[in-house]
PDB file of C-alpha atoms in Angstrom:
ATOM      1  CA  MET F   1     -42.629   8.207  31.478  1.00 66.00           C
ATOM      2  CA  ASN F   2     -41.219   7.241  34.705  1.00 82.00           C
ATOM      3  CA  PRO F   3     -38.300   4.250  34.246  1.00 91.00           C
ATOM      4  CA  ILE F   4     -38.329   0.921  35.026  1.00 95.00           C
ATOM      5  CA  THR F   5     -35.712  -1.420  36.345  1.00 95.00           C
ATOM      6  CA  LEU F   6     -36.116  -4.889  35.954  1.00 96.00           C
ATOM      7  CA  ARG F   7     -33.733  -7.737  36.992  1.00 95.00           C
ATOM      8  CA  ILE F   8     -34.018 -11.708  35.749  1.00 95.00           C
ATOM      9  CA  LEU F   9     -33.803 -14.479  38.283  1.00 92.00           C
ATOM     10  CA  ASP F  10     -34.050 -17.450  36.492  1.00 91.00           C
ATOM     11  CA  GLY F  11     -33.450 -18.877  32.059  1.00 91.00           C
ATOM     12  CA  SER F  12     -30.679 -18.666  29.945  1.00 91.00           C
ATOM     13  CA  ASP F  13     -30.727 -14.565  30.658  1.00 94.00           C
ATOM     14  CA  ARG F  14     -30.276 -14.489  34.213  1.00 91.00           C
ATOM     15  CA  GLY F  15     -27.873 -12.037  36.057  1.00 93.00           C
ATOM     16  CA  ARG F  16     -29.293  -9.332  33.367  1.00 94.00           C
ATOM     17  CA  ILE F  17     -30.010  -6.555  34.855  1.00 95.00           C
ATOM     18  CA  PHE F  18     -31.981  -3.808  32.647  1.00 95.00           C
ATOM     19  CA  ASP F  19     -31.710  -0.504  35.220  1.00 94.00           C
ATOM     20  CA  ASP F  20     -33.863   2.716  34.425  1.00 94.00           C
ATOM     21  CA  VAL F  21     -35.779   1.506  30.994  1.00 95.00           C
ATOM     22  CA  PRO F  22     -37.855   4.009  30.079  1.00 94.00           C
ATOM     23  CA  THR F  23     -41.324   2.688  29.318  1.00 94.00           C
ATOM     24  CA  PRO F  24     -43.601   1.907  27.337  1.00 94.00           C
ATOM     25  CA  VAL F  25     -41.061  -1.506  27.547  1.00 97.00           C
ATOM     26  CA  THR F  26     -41.414  -4.975  25.023  1.00 97.00           C
ATOM     27  CA  ILE F  27     -40.257  -8.042  25.659  1.00 97.00           C
ATOM     28  CA  GLY F  28     -39.231 -11.205  23.457  1.00 97.00           C
ATOM     29  CA  ARG F  29     -37.116 -13.237  21.552  1.00 96.00           C
ATOM     30  CA  GLU F  30     -36.387 -11.165  18.679  1.00 96.00           C
ATOM     31  CA  GLU F  31     -34.296  -8.450  18.551  1.00 94.00           C
ATOM     32  CA  GLY F  32     -36.085  -4.968  18.379  1.00 94.00           C
ATOM     33  CA  ASN F  33     -37.738  -5.599  21.811  1.00 96.00           C
ATOM     34  CA  THR F  34     -36.825  -2.969  24.227  1.00 97.00           C
ATOM     35  CA  ILE F  35     -35.469  -6.359  25.911  1.00 97.00           C
ATOM     36  CA  GLN F  36     -34.352  -9.056  24.233  1.00 96.00           C
ATOM     37  CA  LEU F  37     -34.945 -12.759  25.753  1.00 96.00           C
ATOM     38  CA  ASN F  38     -32.412 -15.791  25.392  1.00 95.00           C
ATOM     39  CA  ASP F  39     -35.663 -17.590  25.325  1.00 95.00           C
ATOM     40  CA  GLU F  40     -37.257 -20.034  22.879  1.00 94.00           C
ATOM     41  CA  ARG F  41     -40.306 -20.695  24.930  1.00 95.00           C
ATOM     42  CA  VAL F  42     -40.721 -16.788  24.480  1.00 97.00           C
ATOM     43  CA  SER F  43     -42.567 -15.535  22.107  1.00 97.00           C
ATOM     44  CA  ARG F  44     -41.474 -13.356  19.148  1.00 97.00           C
ATOM     45  CA  PHE F  45     -42.873  -9.997  20.725  1.00 97.00           C
ATOM     46  CA  HIS F  46     -44.292 -11.601  24.170  1.00 97.00           C
ATOM     47  CA  ILE F  47     -45.044  -8.691  26.530  1.00 97.00           C
ATOM     48  CA  LYS F  48     -46.137  -5.000  26.809  1.00 96.00           C
ATOM     49  CA  ILE F  49     -45.125  -2.930  30.150  1.00 96.00           C
ATOM     50  CA  GLN F  50     -46.737   0.143  29.689  1.00 95.00           C
ATOM     51  CA  GLU F  51     -47.782   3.433  31.883  1.00 93.00           C
ATOM     52  CA  ASP F  52     -51.568   4.191  31.953  1.00 89.00           C
ATOM     53  CA  LYS F  53     -52.059   6.923  34.224  1.00 85.00           C
ATOM     54  CA  GLU F  54     -50.376   6.257  37.604  1.00 86.00           C
ATOM     55  CA  ASN F  55     -50.567   2.473  37.167  1.00 90.00           C
ATOM     56  CA  LEU F  56     -47.872   0.216  35.551  1.00 93.00           C
ATOM     57  CA  VAL F  57     -49.792  -2.187  33.342  1.00 94.00           C
ATOM     58  CA  LEU F  58     -48.189  -5.435  31.760  1.00 95.00           C
ATOM     59  CA  THR F  59     -50.617  -6.868  28.974  1.00 95.00           C
ATOM     60  CA  ASP F  60     -49.583 -10.193  27.414  1.00 95.00           C
ATOM     61  CA  LEU F  61     -49.212  -9.687  23.395  1.00 95.00           C
ATOM     62  CA  GLU F  62     -50.460 -12.978  23.001  1.00 93.00           C
ATOM     63  CA  SER F  63     -47.617 -15.091  23.524  1.00 95.00           C
ATOM     64  CA  THR F  64     -47.622 -19.063  22.395  1.00 95.00           C
ATOM     65  CA  ASN F  65     -46.659 -19.566  25.693  1.00 95.00           C
ATOM     66  CA  GLY F  66     -48.836 -17.493  28.462  1.00 95.00           C
ATOM     67  CA  THR F  67     -47.330 -15.506  30.511  1.00 95.00           C
ATOM     68  CA  LYS F  68     -47.751 -15.171  35.100  1.00 93.00           C
ATOM     69  CA  VAL F  69     -47.697 -12.225  37.537  1.00 91.00           C
ATOM     70  CA  ASN F  70     -46.685 -13.554  40.972  1.00 88.00           C
ATOM     71  CA  GLY F  71     -47.617 -17.550  39.918  1.00 86.00           C
ATOM     72  CA  GLU F  72     -50.816 -16.318  38.488  1.00 88.00           C
ATOM     73  CA  ASP F  73     -51.965 -16.785  34.723  1.00 92.00           C
ATOM     74  CA  ILE F  74     -52.547 -13.343  33.495  1.00 91.00           C
ATOM     75  CA  GLN F  75     -53.723 -11.334  30.275  1.00 92.00           C
ATOM     76  CA  LEU F  76     -53.256  -7.321  31.323  1.00 92.00           C
ATOM     77  CA  ARG F  77     -51.739  -6.958  34.889  1.00 92.00           C
ATOM     78  CA  ILE F  78     -51.092  -3.813  37.297  1.00 91.00           C
ATOM     79  CA  LEU F  79     -47.722  -4.378  37.960  1.00 93.00           C
ATOM     80  CA  ARG F  80     -46.017  -3.708  41.749  1.00 90.00           C
ATOM     81  CA  VAL F  81     -42.631  -3.266  42.845  1.00 90.00           C
ATOM     82  CA  GLY F  82     -41.574  -6.790  43.579  1.00 89.00           C
ATOM     83  CA  ASP F  83     -43.505  -7.851  41.287  1.00 91.00           C
ATOM     84  CA  MET F  84     -42.531 -11.786  40.226  1.00 92.00           C
ATOM     85  CA  ILE F  85     -42.991 -11.855  36.019  1.00 95.00           C
ATOM     86  CA  SER F  86     -42.404 -15.163  34.417  1.00 95.00           C
ATOM     87  CA  LEU F  87     -42.678 -15.836  30.682  1.00 95.00           C
ATOM     88  CA  GLY F  88     -41.222 -19.132  29.156  1.00 94.00           C
ATOM     89  CA  ARG F  89     -38.432 -20.399  31.151  1.00 93.00           C
ATOM     90  CA  SER F  90     -37.488 -17.300  32.277  1.00 95.00           C
ATOM     91  CA  VAL F  91     -38.111 -14.741  35.510  1.00 94.00           C
ATOM     92  CA  LEU F  92     -38.130 -11.670  35.912  1.00 95.00           C
ATOM     93  CA  LEU F  93     -37.895  -9.332  39.002  1.00 94.00           C
ATOM     94  CA  LEU F  94     -39.840  -5.569  38.832  1.00 94.00           C
ATOM     95  CA  GLY F  95     -38.041  -3.144  41.198  1.00 91.00           C
ATOM     96  CA  SER F  96     -34.982  -1.752  42.192  1.00 89.00           C
ATOM     97  CA  ARG F  97     -33.036  -3.579  45.357  1.00 86.00           C
ATOM     98  CA  ASP F  98     -34.042   0.340  46.782  1.00 86.00           C
ATOM     99  CA  ALA F  99     -37.481   0.583  45.483  1.00 86.00           C
ATOM    100  CA  ILE F 100     -38.386  -2.882  46.860  1.00 84.00           C
ATOM    101  CA  SER F 101     -37.074  -2.403  50.246  1.00 83.00           C
ATOM    102  CA  ASP F 102     -39.334   1.219  50.495  1.00 82.00           C
ATOM    103  CA  ARG F 103     -41.951  -0.755  49.705  1.00 78.00           C
ATOM    104  CA  ALA F 104     -41.474  -3.725  51.942  1.00 74.00           C
ATOM    105  CA  ASP F 105     -40.602  -0.716  54.764  1.00 74.00           C
ATOM    106  CA  GLY F 106     -44.433  -0.025  53.692  1.00 69.00           C
ATOM    107  CA  LEU F 107     -46.031  -3.263  54.139  1.00 64.00           C
ATOM    108  CA  LYS F 108     -44.217  -4.013  57.865  1.00 61.00           C
ATOM    109  CA  PRO F 109     -47.025  -5.404  60.451  1.00 58.00           C
ATOM    110  CA  GLY F 110     -48.728  -1.755  62.346  1.00 56.00           C
ATOM    111  CA  LYS F 111     -49.069  -0.203  59.342  1.00 55.00           C
ATOM    112  CA  ASP F 112     -52.502   0.521  57.684  1.00 53.00           C
ATOM    113  CA  SER F 113     -51.551  -1.991  54.948  1.00 52.00           C
ATOM    114  CA  SER F 114     -54.689  -4.009  53.159  1.00 52.00           C
ATOM    115  CA  GLU F 115     -51.833  -5.018  50.253  1.00 54.00           C
ATOM    116  CA  SER F 116     -50.001  -7.483  53.136  1.00 51.00           C
ATOM    117  CA  GLN F 117     -53.347  -9.075  54.689  1.00 48.00           C
ATOM    118  CA  GLY F 118     -53.419 -11.081  51.147  1.00 48.00           C
ATOM    119  CA  PHE F 119     -49.910 -11.503  50.533  1.00 49.00           C
ATOM    120  CA  SER F 120     -49.233 -14.553  53.304  1.00 48.00           C
ATOM    121  CA  LYS F 121     -52.208 -16.052  50.843  1.00 48.00           C
ATOM    122  CA  LYS F 122     -50.560 -15.166  47.673  1.00 52.00           C
ATOM    123  CA  VAL F 123     -46.977 -16.718  49.138  1.00 51.00           C
ATOM    124  CA  GLU F 124     -48.780 -20.148  50.274  1.00 50.00           C
ATOM    125  CA  GLY F 125     -50.034 -20.568  46.171  1.00 53.00           C
ATOM    126  CA  LEU F 126     -46.345 -19.902  45.201  1.00 53.00           C
ATOM    127  CA  ALA F 127     -45.007 -22.366  47.864  1.00 51.00           C
ATOM    128  CA  ALA F 128     -47.201 -25.161  46.505  1.00 53.00           C
ATOM    129  CA  LYS F 129     -46.312 -24.060  42.905  1.00 52.00           C
ATOM    130  CA  ALA F 130     -43.004 -24.082  43.800  1.00 51.00           C
ATOM    131  CA  LYS F 131     -42.908 -27.455  45.640  1.00 50.00           C
ATOM    132  CA  HIS F 132     -44.446 -29.195  42.553  1.00 51.00           C
ATOM    133  CA  ASP F 133     -42.144 -27.515  39.719  1.00 52.00           C
ATOM    134  CA  SER F 134     -39.651 -28.472  41.841  1.00 49.00           C
ATOM    135  CA  HIS F 135     -40.805 -31.754  41.724  1.00 50.00           C
ATOM    136  CA  LEU F 136     -40.947 -31.697  37.974  1.00 45.00           C
ATOM    137  CA  GLN F 137     -37.657 -30.504  37.302  1.00 45.00           C
ATOM    138  CA  ALA F 138     -36.315 -33.160  40.094  1.00 44.00           C
ATOM    139  CA  ARG F 139     -36.993 -36.070  37.066  1.00 43.00           C
ATOM    140  CA  ILE F 140     -35.493 -33.516  34.349  1.00 41.00           C
ATOM    141  CA  TYR F 141     -32.206 -32.896  36.524  1.00 44.00           C
ATOM    142  CA  ASP F 142     -29.492 -34.440  39.369  1.00 47.00           C
ATOM    143  CA  LEU F 143     -30.194 -32.531  42.268  1.00 56.00           C
ATOM    144  CA  ASP F 144     -27.153 -34.284  43.899  1.00 67.00           C
ATOM    145  CA  PRO F 145     -24.811 -31.556  45.418  1.00 73.00           C
ATOM    146  CA  PRO F 146     -21.893 -30.970  43.009  1.00 75.00           C
ATOM    147  CA  ASP F 147     -18.217 -31.004  44.871  1.00 78.00           C
ATOM    148  CA  LEU F 148     -16.369 -28.009  45.308  1.00 82.00           C
ATOM    149  CA  PRO F 149     -13.612 -26.615  43.091  1.00 83.00           C
ATOM    150  CA  SER F 150      -9.940 -27.881  44.351  1.00 84.00           C
ATOM    151  CA  HIS F 151      -6.760 -26.705  44.104  1.00 88.00           C
ATOM    152  CA  LEU F 152      -8.310 -23.147  45.061  1.00 85.00           C
ATOM    153  CA  SER F 153      -5.268 -20.719  46.223  1.00 89.00           C
ATOM    154  CA  PRO F 154      -5.880 -19.232  50.076  1.00 86.00           C
ATOM    155  CA  GLY F 155      -7.621 -15.705  49.071  1.00 87.00           C
ATOM    156  CA  GLN F 156      -9.961 -18.201  46.407  1.00 86.00           C
ATOM    157  CA  ALA F 157     -10.547 -20.285  48.940  1.00 88.00           C
ATOM    158  CA  ALA F 158     -11.239 -17.648  51.352  1.00 89.00           C
ATOM    159  CA  GLN F 159     -13.443 -15.480  48.869  1.00 88.00           C
ATOM    160  CA  LEU F 160     -15.774 -18.612  48.234  1.00 89.00           C
ATOM    161  CA  SER F 161     -15.908 -18.855  52.269  1.00 89.00           C
ATOM    162  CA  GLU F 162     -17.151 -15.755  52.783  1.00 90.00           C
ATOM    163  CA  LEU F 163     -19.974 -16.071  49.850  1.00 90.00           C
ATOM    164  CA  MET F 164     -20.931 -19.646  50.903  1.00 90.00           C
ATOM    165  CA  GLU F 165     -21.157 -17.724  54.803  1.00 90.00           C
ATOM    166  CA  TYR F 166     -23.100 -15.299  53.218  1.00 90.00           C
ATOM    167  CA  ILE F 167     -25.997 -17.369  52.086  1.00 90.00           C
ATOM    168  CA  HIS F 168     -25.980 -19.165  53.981  1.00 90.00           C
ATOM    169  CA  ILE F 169     -26.761 -16.619  56.535  1.00 89.00           C
ATOM    170  CA  ARG F 170     -29.197 -15.154  55.073  1.00 88.00           C
ATOM    171  CA  ILE F 171     -30.991 -18.268  54.113  1.00 89.00           C
ATOM    172  CA  ARG F 172     -31.001 -19.079  57.653  1.00 86.00           C
ATOM    173  CA  GLU F 173     -32.310 -15.796  58.382  1.00 87.00           C
ATOM    174  CA  LEU F 174     -35.524 -16.290  55.666  1.00 85.00           C
ATOM    175  CA  ILE F 175     -35.966 -20.456  57.604  1.00 81.00           C
ATOM    176  CA  ASN F 176     -36.327 -18.072  61.068  1.00 82.00           C
ATOM    177  CA  SER F 177     -38.319 -16.114  60.535  1.00 82.00           C
ATOM    178  CA  VAL F 178     -41.248 -18.279  59.156  1.00 79.00           C
ATOM    179  CA  GLN F 179     -44.367 -19.035  61.002  1.00 76.00           C
ATOM    180  CA  SER F 180     -46.117 -22.548  60.434  1.00 72.00           C
ATOM    181  CA  ASP F 181     -49.856 -23.241  60.977  1.00 67.00           C
ATOM    182  CA  ARG F 182     -51.091 -25.326  63.827  1.00 67.00           C
ATOM    183  CA  LYS F 183     -50.951 -28.307  61.937  1.00 66.00           C
ATOM    184  CA  GLY F 184     -47.375 -27.659  60.231  1.00 63.00           C
ATOM    185  CA  GLU F 185     -49.246 -28.051  56.665  1.00 70.00           C
ATOM    186  CA  SER F 186     -48.321 -24.672  55.308  1.00 76.00           C
ATOM    187  CA  ILE F 187     -46.348 -21.385  56.464  1.00 76.00           C
ATOM    188  CA  ASP F 188     -46.602 -17.688  56.725  1.00 79.00           C
ATOM    189  CA  LEU F 189     -44.102 -15.672  55.206  1.00 79.00           C
ATOM    190  CA  ASP F 190     -44.264 -11.732  54.505  1.00 80.00           C
ATOM    191  CA  PHE F 191     -44.412  -9.811  52.030  1.00 81.00           C
ATOM    192  CA  GLU F 192     -40.585  -8.193  53.709  1.00 83.00           C
ATOM    193  CA  LYS F 193     -38.990 -11.500  53.772  1.00 85.00           C
ATOM    194  CA  TRP F 194     -40.454 -12.898  50.637  1.00 86.00           C
ATOM    195  CA  GLN F 195     -38.670  -9.806  48.763  1.00 87.00           C
ATOM    196  CA  ASP F 196     -35.842 -11.022  50.899  1.00 88.00           C
ATOM    197  CA  LEU F 197     -35.508 -14.367  49.300  1.00 89.00           C
ATOM    198  CA  LEU F 198     -36.206 -13.008  45.280  1.00 90.00           C
ATOM    199  CA  GLU F 199     -32.903 -10.280  46.188  1.00 91.00           C
ATOM    200  CA  LEU F 200     -31.034 -13.075  47.347  1.00 91.00           C
ATOM    201  CA  GLN F 201     -31.647 -15.027  44.069  1.00 90.00           C
ATOM    202  CA  SER F 202     -31.213 -12.511  42.215  1.00 92.00           C
ATOM    203  CA  ARG F 203     -27.588 -12.306  43.779  1.00 90.00           C
ATOM    204  CA  ILE F 204     -26.865 -15.988  43.146  1.00 91.00           C
ATOM    205  CA  ALA F 205     -28.154 -14.899  39.710  1.00 90.00           C
ATOM    206  CA  GLU F 206     -25.213 -12.183  39.012  1.00 90.00           C
ATOM    207  CA  TYR F 207     -22.396 -14.156  40.735  1.00 89.00           C
ATOM    208  CA  MET F 208     -23.936 -16.418  38.392  1.00 86.00           C
ATOM    209  CA  ARG F 209     -23.611 -14.998  35.373  1.00 88.00           C
ATOM    210  CA  LYS F 210     -20.585 -12.752  36.020  1.00 87.00           C
ATOM    211  CA  ILE F 211     -18.542 -15.719  36.869  1.00 84.00           C
ATOM    212  CA  GLY F 212     -19.687 -17.750  33.519  1.00 79.00           C
ATOM    213  CA  GLN F 213     -18.652 -14.812  31.941  1.00 76.00           C
ATOM    214  CA  PRO F 214     -15.356 -13.164  33.685  1.00 69.00           C
ATOM    215  CA  GLU F 215     -13.668 -10.261  32.096  1.00 65.00           C
TER     216      GLU F 215
END
């Protein structure tokens, strides 16, 4: 049984990392799952991830609110490194940083990859869904940017500045990589840059968890 890594990008458990977990893996709200999530919209036993020959297979365990992989509703799905799994309010990313980087290298232009050819279409659909979801969230949450913390020591201010510069540079690189169609109505983002975006979200989630739970 090959172990898997799952990183939580969003939800009340965001920032948690489950590294090298042996399969089969069950995920749900109740004790007794391999991974227990603190999410009331997740079923008691929500999904199972197991190996079948050389495939990693996700099965929705007849959950109340369903499961999505890369934005698509699923009941049964073969998983690949870099896939995004949504259940309840929680979003999980499959794979370690090194594993996702290796997969992205294999999908670079010029390499034989039928997988990468259809990826931009998936990204376009996910972008449309994210835009729709952001409109819904805007009705619920105040999206005005918060004030910066005050009374920081010079060292703390330097650390915060370095962190914000890191995020700014990564976002700028991603924005500069986007290609739009002639009408400017849709964009293309290759798999490597899409994974870079998810990786950035993962790091921010980890930072937020560390800030919220200091040692």
